[in-house]
PDB file of C-alpha atoms in Angstrom:
ATOM      1  CA  UNK S   1       0.000   0.000   0.000  1.00 80.00           C
ATOM      2  CA  UNK S   2       1.323   3.446  -0.974  1.00 78.00           C
ATOM      3  CA  UNK S   3       2.203   5.913   1.783  1.00 87.00           C
ATOM      4  CA  UNK S   4       0.180   9.067   2.348  1.00 89.00           C
ATOM      5  CA  UNK S   5       3.191  11.103   1.158  1.00 90.00           C
ATOM      6  CA  UNK S   6       3.369   9.148  -2.123  1.00 90.00           C
ATOM      7  CA  UNK S   7      -0.366   9.611  -2.736  1.00 94.00           C
ATOM      8  CA  UNK S   8      -0.198  13.353  -2.002  1.00 93.00           C
ATOM      9  CA  UNK S   9       2.798  13.640  -4.357  1.00 92.00           C
ATOM     10  CA  UNK S  10       0.860  11.740  -7.062  1.00 94.00           C
ATOM     11  CA  UNK S  11      -2.232  13.907  -6.574  1.00 96.00           C
ATOM     12  CA  UNK S  12      -0.237  17.150  -6.739  1.00 94.00           C
ATOM     13  CA  UNK S  13       1.763  16.084  -9.805  1.00 93.00           C
ATOM     14  CA  UNK S  14      -1.251  14.932 -11.834  1.00 95.00           C
ATOM     15  CA  UNK S  15      -3.441  17.860 -10.808  1.00 94.00           C
ATOM     16  CA  UNK S  16      -0.771  20.412 -11.753  1.00 91.00           C
ATOM     17  CA  UNK S  17      -0.073  18.774 -15.123  1.00 91.00           C
ATOM     18  CA  UNK S  18      -3.759  18.603 -16.117  1.00 91.00           C
ATOM     19  CA  UNK S  19      -4.213  22.215 -14.890  1.00 87.00           C
ATOM     20  CA  UNK S  20      -8.030  22.567 -14.326  1.00 89.00           C
ATOM     21  CA  UNK S  21      -8.009  26.409 -13.951  1.00 84.00           C
ATOM     22  CA  UNK S  22      -6.068  26.754 -17.216  1.00 83.00           C
ATOM     23  CA  UNK S  23      -8.518  24.467 -19.037  1.00 87.00           C
ATOM     24  CA  UNK S  24     -11.604  26.521 -18.063  1.00 85.00           C
ATOM     25  CA  UNK S  25     -11.137  29.448 -20.522  1.00 83.00           C
ATOM     26  CA  UNK S  26     -10.038  27.080 -23.316  1.00 82.00           C
ATOM     27  CA  UNK S  27     -13.123  24.935 -22.753  1.00 89.00           C
ATOM     28  CA  UNK S  28     -15.317  28.041 -23.051  1.00 84.00           C
ATOM     29  CA  UNK S  29     -13.630  28.899 -26.345  1.00 75.00           C
ATOM     30  CA  UNK S  30     -14.046  25.347 -27.666  1.00 78.00           C
ATOM     31  CA  UNK S  31     -17.739  25.135 -26.769  1.00 82.00           C
ATOM     32  CA  UNK S  32     -18.735  28.631 -27.842  1.00 74.00           C
ATOM     33  CA  UNK S  33     -22.352  28.710 -28.988  1.00 73.00           C
ATOM     34  CA  UNK S  34     -23.287  25.492 -27.147  1.00 80.00           C
ATOM     35  CA  UNK S  35     -26.020  25.259 -24.531  1.00 81.00           C
ATOM     36  CA  UNK S  36     -25.154  24.426 -20.907  1.00 86.00           C
ATOM     37  CA  UNK S  37     -26.424  20.836 -21.404  1.00 85.00           C
ATOM     38  CA  UNK S  38     -24.264  20.378 -24.518  1.00 85.00           C
ATOM     39  CA  UNK S  39     -21.221  21.754 -22.687  1.00 88.00           C
ATOM     40  CA  UNK S  40     -21.867  19.317 -19.852  1.00 91.00           C
ATOM     41  CA  UNK S  41     -21.994  16.394 -22.327  1.00 90.00           C
ATOM     42  CA  UNK S  42     -18.668  17.441 -23.850  1.00 91.00           C
ATOM     43  CA  UNK S  43     -17.164  17.833 -20.343  1.00 94.00           C
ATOM     44  CA  UNK S  44     -18.384  14.376 -19.226  1.00 94.00           C
ATOM     45  CA  UNK S  45     -17.149  12.615 -22.355  1.00 92.00           C
ATOM     46  CA  UNK S  46     -13.820  14.453 -22.435  1.00 94.00           C
ATOM     47  CA  UNK S  47     -13.109  13.764 -18.743  1.00 96.00           C
ATOM     48  CA  UNK S  48     -14.021  10.073 -19.055  1.00 96.00           C
ATOM     49  CA  UNK S  49     -11.855   9.552 -22.151  1.00 95.00           C
ATOM     50  CA  UNK S  50      -8.922  11.347 -20.486  1.00 96.00           C
ATOM     51  CA  UNK S  51      -9.365   9.158 -17.364  1.00 97.00           C
ATOM     52  CA  UNK S  52      -9.342   5.995 -19.509  1.00 97.00           C
ATOM     53  CA  UNK S  53      -6.129   7.128 -21.258  1.00 95.00           C
ATOM     54  CA  UNK S  54      -4.293   7.923 -18.008  1.00 97.00           C
ATOM     55  CA  UNK S  55      -5.557   4.762 -16.259  1.00 97.00           C
ATOM     56  CA  UNK S  56      -4.296   2.708 -19.208  1.00 95.00           C
ATOM     57  CA  UNK S  57      -0.830   4.241 -18.909  1.00 93.00           C
ATOM     58  CA  UNK S  58      -0.903   3.736 -15.115  1.00 94.00           C
ATOM     59  CA  UNK S  59      -1.450  -0.003 -15.615  1.00 93.00           C
ATOM     60  CA  UNK S  60       0.550  -0.764 -18.771  1.00 92.00           C
ATOM     61  CA  UNK S  61       2.994   2.159 -19.115  1.00 86.00           C
ATOM     62  CA  UNK S  62       5.849   0.592 -17.151  1.00 79.00           C
ATOM     63  CA  UNK S  63       5.354  -2.728 -19.025  1.00 84.00           C
ATOM     64  CA  UNK S  64       5.668  -0.970 -22.374  1.00 84.00           C
ATOM     65  CA  UNK S  65       8.908   0.675 -21.191  1.00 83.00           C
ATOM     66  CA  UNK S  66      10.214  -2.766 -20.164  1.00 82.00           C
ATOM     67  CA  UNK S  67       9.448  -4.195 -23.609  1.00 88.00           C
ATOM     68  CA  UNK S  68      11.352  -1.322 -25.199  1.00 87.00           C
ATOM     69  CA  UNK S  69      14.294  -1.882 -22.864  1.00 89.00           C
ATOM     70  CA  UNK S  70      13.952   1.521 -21.196  1.00 84.00           C
ATOM     71  CA  UNK S  71      14.799   1.527 -17.483  1.00 85.00           C
ATOM     72  CA  UNK S  72      12.554   3.371 -15.049  1.00 81.00           C
ATOM     73  CA  UNK S  73      15.560   5.457 -13.993  1.00 86.00           C
ATOM     74  CA  UNK S  74      16.090   6.664 -17.559  1.00 86.00           C
ATOM     75  CA  UNK S  75      12.392   7.425 -17.953  1.00 84.00           C
ATOM     76  CA  UNK S  76      12.340   9.324 -14.641  1.00 84.00           C
ATOM     77  CA  UNK S  77      15.153  11.559 -15.894  1.00 89.00           C
ATOM     78  CA  UNK S  78      13.516  12.103 -19.312  1.00 86.00           C
ATOM     79  CA  UNK S  79      10.071  12.607 -17.779  1.00 83.00           C
ATOM     80  CA  UNK S  80      11.449  14.984 -15.145  1.00 86.00           C
ATOM     81  CA  UNK S  81      13.122  17.104 -17.831  1.00 89.00           C
ATOM     82  CA  UNK S  82       9.878  17.147 -19.842  1.00 85.00           C
ATOM     83  CA  UNK S  83       7.810  18.167 -16.800  1.00 81.00           C
ATOM     84  CA  UNK S  84      10.371  20.877 -16.020  1.00 89.00           C
ATOM     85  CA  UNK S  85       9.876  22.247 -19.541  1.00 86.00           C
ATOM     86  CA  UNK S  86       6.099  22.352 -18.939  1.00 81.00           C
ATOM     87  CA  UNK S  87       6.737  24.109 -15.599  1.00 84.00           C
ATOM     88  CA  UNK S  88       8.949  26.634 -17.421  1.00 86.00           C
ATOM     89  CA  UNK S  89       6.125  27.262 -19.921  1.00 81.00           C
ATOM     90  CA  UNK S  90       3.638  27.746 -17.066  1.00 78.00           C
ATOM     91  CA  UNK S  91       5.863  30.211 -15.185  1.00 83.00           C
ATOM     92  CA  UNK S  92       6.541  32.288 -18.310  1.00 83.00           C
ATOM     93  CA  UNK S  93       2.978  31.933 -19.732  1.00 73.00           C
ATOM     94  CA  UNK S  94       4.006  29.947 -22.815  1.00 69.00           C
ATOM     95  CA  UNK S  95       1.844  26.868 -22.126  1.00 62.00           C
ATOM     96  CA  UNK S  96      -1.492  28.705 -22.308  1.00 60.00           C
ATOM     97  CA  UNK S  97      -0.436  30.288 -25.592  1.00 63.00           C
ATOM     98  CA  UNK S  98       0.421  26.844 -27.049  1.00 63.00           C
ATOM     99  CA  UNK S  99      -2.847  25.321 -25.806  1.00 64.00           C
ATOM    100  CA  UNK S 100      -4.828  28.194 -27.345  1.00 62.00           C
ATOM    101  CA  UNK S 101      -3.180  27.470 -30.720  1.00 64.00           C
ATOM    102  CA  UNK S 102      -4.238  23.803 -30.380  1.00 64.00           C
ATOM    103  CA  UNK S 103      -7.786  24.926 -29.619  1.00 63.00           C
ATOM    104  CA  UNK S 104      -7.945  27.239 -32.652  1.00 60.00           C
ATOM    105  CA  UNK S 105      -6.719  24.478 -34.976  1.00 57.00           C
ATOM    106  CA  UNK S 106      -9.306  22.043 -33.654  1.00 54.00           C
ATOM    107  CA  UNK S 107     -12.222  24.407 -34.205  1.00 49.00           C
ATOM    108  CA  UNK S 108     -11.365  24.817 -37.869  1.00 45.00           C
ATOM    109  CA  UNK S 109     -10.463  21.176 -38.637  1.00 41.00           C
ATOM    110  CA  UNK S 110     -12.708  19.009 -36.470  1.00 46.00           C
ATOM    111  CA  UNK S 111     -16.426  18.651 -36.234  1.00 46.00           C
ATOM    112  CA  UNK S 112     -17.981  20.064 -33.062  1.00 52.00           C
ATOM    113  CA  UNK S 113     -19.128  16.611 -31.843  1.00 59.00           C
ATOM    114  CA  UNK S 114     -15.534  15.318 -31.759  1.00 80.00           C
ATOM    115  CA  UNK S 115     -14.292  18.096 -29.466  1.00 83.00           C
ATOM    116  CA  UNK S 116     -14.529  15.834 -26.411  1.00 87.00           C
ATOM    117  CA  UNK S 117     -11.952  13.493 -27.953  1.00 89.00           C
ATOM    118  CA  UNK S 118      -9.719  16.043 -29.670  1.00 82.00           C
ATOM    119  CA  UNK S 119      -8.490  18.416 -28.411  1.00 81.00           C
ATOM    120  CA  UNK S 120     -10.218  18.233 -25.003  1.00 89.00           C
ATOM    121  CA  UNK S 121      -9.340  14.699 -23.795  1.00 92.00           C
ATOM    122  CA  UNK S 122      -6.164  14.511 -25.851  1.00 86.00           C
ATOM    123  CA  UNK S 123      -3.984  16.579 -25.687  1.00 80.00           C
ATOM    124  CA  UNK S 124      -5.504  19.295 -23.435  1.00 87.00           C
ATOM    125  CA  UNK S 125      -6.361  17.069 -20.426  1.00 93.00           C
ATOM    126  CA  UNK S 126      -4.336  13.872 -20.951  1.00 92.00           C
ATOM    127  CA  UNK S 127      -1.404  15.586 -22.617  1.00 83.00           C
ATOM    128  CA  UNK S 128       2.230  14.419 -22.833  1.00 80.00           C
ATOM    129  CA  UNK S 129       2.981  15.905 -19.400  1.00 84.00           C
ATOM    130  CA  UNK S 130       0.110  14.102 -17.656  1.00 91.00           C
ATOM    131  CA  UNK S 131       0.924  10.811 -19.433  1.00 91.00           C
ATOM    132  CA  UNK S 132       4.634  11.072 -18.524  1.00 89.00           C
ATOM    133  CA  UNK S 133       3.764  11.923 -14.919  1.00 92.00           C
ATOM    134  CA  UNK S 134       1.379   8.937 -14.720  1.00 94.00           C
ATOM    135  CA  UNK S 135       4.029   6.482 -15.997  1.00 92.00           C
ATOM    136  CA  UNK S 136       6.619   7.930 -13.603  1.00 91.00           C
ATOM    137  CA  UNK S 137       4.260   7.608 -10.641  1.00 93.00           C
ATOM    138  CA  UNK S 138       3.213   4.087 -11.688  1.00 92.00           C
ATOM    139  CA  UNK S 139       6.881   3.077 -11.786  1.00 86.00           C
ATOM    140  CA  UNK S 140       7.205   4.018  -8.112  1.00 86.00           C
ATOM    141  CA  UNK S 141       4.029   2.032  -7.276  1.00 87.00           C
ATOM    142  CA  UNK S 142       4.663  -1.503  -8.597  1.00 82.00           C
ATOM    143  CA  UNK S 143       2.059  -3.393  -6.516  1.00 87.00           C
ATOM    144  CA  UNK S 144      -1.521  -4.025  -7.668  1.00 90.00           C
ATOM    145  CA  UNK S 145      -2.979  -2.254  -4.610  1.00 92.00           C
ATOM    146  CA  UNK S 146      -0.693   0.757  -5.162  1.00 93.00           C
ATOM    147  CA  UNK S 147      -1.650   0.928  -8.858  1.00 93.00           C
ATOM    148  CA  UNK S 148      -5.300   0.811  -7.786  1.00 95.00           C
ATOM    149  CA  UNK S 149      -4.659   3.718  -5.422  1.00 95.00           C
ATOM    150  CA  UNK S 150      -2.950   5.642  -8.254  1.00 96.00           C
ATOM    151  CA  UNK S 151      -5.982   5.073 -10.505  1.00 97.00           C
ATOM    152  CA  UNK S 152      -8.136   6.360  -7.624  1.00 97.00           C
ATOM    153  CA  UNK S 153      -5.958   9.498  -7.445  1.00 97.00           C
ATOM    154  CA  UNK S 154      -6.327   9.961 -11.224  1.00 97.00           C
ATOM    155  CA  UNK S 155     -10.112   9.610 -10.852  1.00 98.00           C
ATOM    156  CA  UNK S 156     -10.180  12.335  -8.156  1.00 97.00           C
ATOM    157  CA  UNK S 157      -8.036  14.675 -10.308  1.00 97.00           C
ATOM    158  CA  UNK S 158     -10.226  14.103 -13.366  1.00 97.00           C
ATOM    159  CA  UNK S 159     -13.305  14.669 -11.189  1.00 97.00           C
ATOM    160  CA  UNK S 160     -11.865  18.091 -10.300  1.00 96.00           C
ATOM    161  CA  UNK S 161     -11.181  18.729 -13.996  1.00 96.00           C
ATOM    162  CA  UNK S 162     -14.818  17.872 -14.785  1.00 96.00           C
ATOM    163  CA  UNK S 163     -16.011  20.224 -12.016  1.00 95.00           C
ATOM    164  CA  UNK S 164     -13.792  23.015 -13.409  1.00 93.00           C
ATOM    165  CA  UNK S 165     -15.238  22.491 -16.909  1.00 94.00           C
ATOM    166  CA  UNK S 166     -18.844  22.499 -15.640  1.00 93.00           C
ATOM    167  CA  UNK S 167     -18.315  25.794 -13.799  1.00 93.00           C
ATOM    168  CA  UNK S 168     -15.884  27.135 -16.428  1.00 89.00           C
ATOM    169  CA  UNK S 169     -17.801  30.368 -17.041  1.00 85.00           C
ATOM    170  CA  UNK S 170     -18.017  31.201 -13.315  1.00 86.00           C
ATOM    171  CA  UNK S 171     -14.416  30.123 -12.661  1.00 81.00           C
ATOM    172  CA  UNK S 172     -13.156  32.289 -15.514  1.00 78.00           C
ATOM    173  CA  UNK S 173     -15.030  35.319 -14.154  1.00 82.00           C
ATOM    174  CA  UNK S 174     -13.895  34.641 -10.580  1.00 85.00           C
ATOM    175  CA  UNK S 175     -10.189  34.268 -11.330  1.00 79.00           C
ATOM    176  CA  UNK S 176      -9.945  36.837 -14.115  1.00 82.00           C
ATOM    177  CA  UNK S 177      -6.789  37.264 -16.165  1.00 79.00           C
ATOM    178  CA  UNK S 178      -4.660  38.298 -13.171  1.00 85.00           C
ATOM    179  CA  UNK S 179      -5.883  35.444 -10.962  1.00 83.00           C
ATOM    180  CA  UNK S 180      -5.219  32.865 -13.688  1.00 76.00           C
ATOM    181  CA  UNK S 181      -1.722  34.255 -14.264  1.00 80.00           C
ATOM    182  CA  UNK S 182      -0.847  34.125 -10.538  1.00 85.00           C
ATOM    183  CA  UNK S 183      -2.275  30.620 -10.061  1.00 79.00           C
ATOM    184  CA  UNK S 184      -0.545  29.265 -13.176  1.00 78.00           C
ATOM    185  CA  UNK S 185       2.831  30.637 -12.047  1.00 85.00           C
ATOM    186  CA  UNK S 186       2.439  29.207  -8.529  1.00 85.00           C
ATOM    187  CA  UNK S 187       1.540  25.785  -9.950  1.00 82.00           C
ATOM    188  CA  UNK S 188       4.464  26.078 -12.370  1.00 84.00           C
ATOM    189  CA  UNK S 189       6.960  26.623  -9.529  1.00 88.00           C
ATOM    190  CA  UNK S 190       5.488  23.618  -7.683  1.00 85.00           C
ATOM    191  CA  UNK S 191       5.753  21.432 -10.799  1.00 82.00           C
ATOM    192  CA  UNK S 192       9.349  22.591 -11.376  1.00 88.00           C
ATOM    193  CA  UNK S 193      10.300  21.364  -7.885  1.00 88.00           C
ATOM    194  CA  UNK S 194       8.505  18.032  -8.413  1.00 83.00           C
ATOM    195  CA  UNK S 195      10.181  17.539 -11.812  1.00 87.00           C
ATOM    196  CA  UNK S 196      13.652  18.136 -10.331  1.00 90.00           C
ATOM    197  CA  UNK S 197      12.834  15.497  -7.691  1.00 88.00           C
ATOM    198  CA  UNK S 198      11.951  13.047 -10.500  1.00 86.00           C
ATOM    199  CA  UNK S 199      15.348  13.701 -12.135  1.00 90.00           C
ATOM    200  CA  UNK S 200      17.188  13.257  -8.810  1.00 92.00           C
ATOM    201  CA  UNK S 201      15.354   9.948  -8.189  1.00 88.00           C
ATOM    202  CA  UNK S 202      16.105   8.861 -11.758  1.00 87.00           C
ATOM    203  CA  UNK S 203      19.831   9.569 -11.409  1.00 91.00           C
ATOM    204  CA  UNK S 204      19.939   7.651  -8.099  1.00 90.00           C
ATOM    205  CA  UNK S 205      18.088   4.728  -9.688  1.00 83.00           C
ATOM    206  CA  UNK S 206      20.262   4.695 -12.829  1.00 80.00           C
ATOM    207  CA  UNK S 207      23.538   4.645 -10.861  1.00 82.00           C
ATOM    208  CA  UNK S 208      22.359   2.368  -8.035  1.00 71.00           C
TER     209      UNK S 208
END
């Protein structure tokens, strides 16, 4: 069974990488012109698909790495560097800009009914950062009970994402541009520290 510290670390890492407050304004842009019921349908479907993707990587991610001959230490280092890059983008407001470009492309190329799959579930919710973080966390939780706990943590995080999407209009008004900028930077600093810890653990594991 995973320790409380490990579960809190997993919760923080996944929640920061999926970034519910940052998704709210993008979701409003994606679903412009939809009724509240239609928005809720898109939010439900998108959250469920993203949960399925992350749960799949939590269960089979480490096995896939083993088949490819990639050690968990090496993946921790690579994943930590990748998460640090995302943290850098968050601190200097580059990530939101990139996500907005993804959103604009999707509106022009994809039919409105597919928005829950692309770009909402993938890559806005279950993006490369969240997938990498999930595999890293799963590698530190090898037991079946621990993996089950990790999937539970993912479910809680995706539940918070769903809640943020449902109240996206109110959340966007409440935070405002300044509030979103402050929150994103704070989360970015937190993710930067977590990503450095992943690299440190990876180096220790690789040279053990």
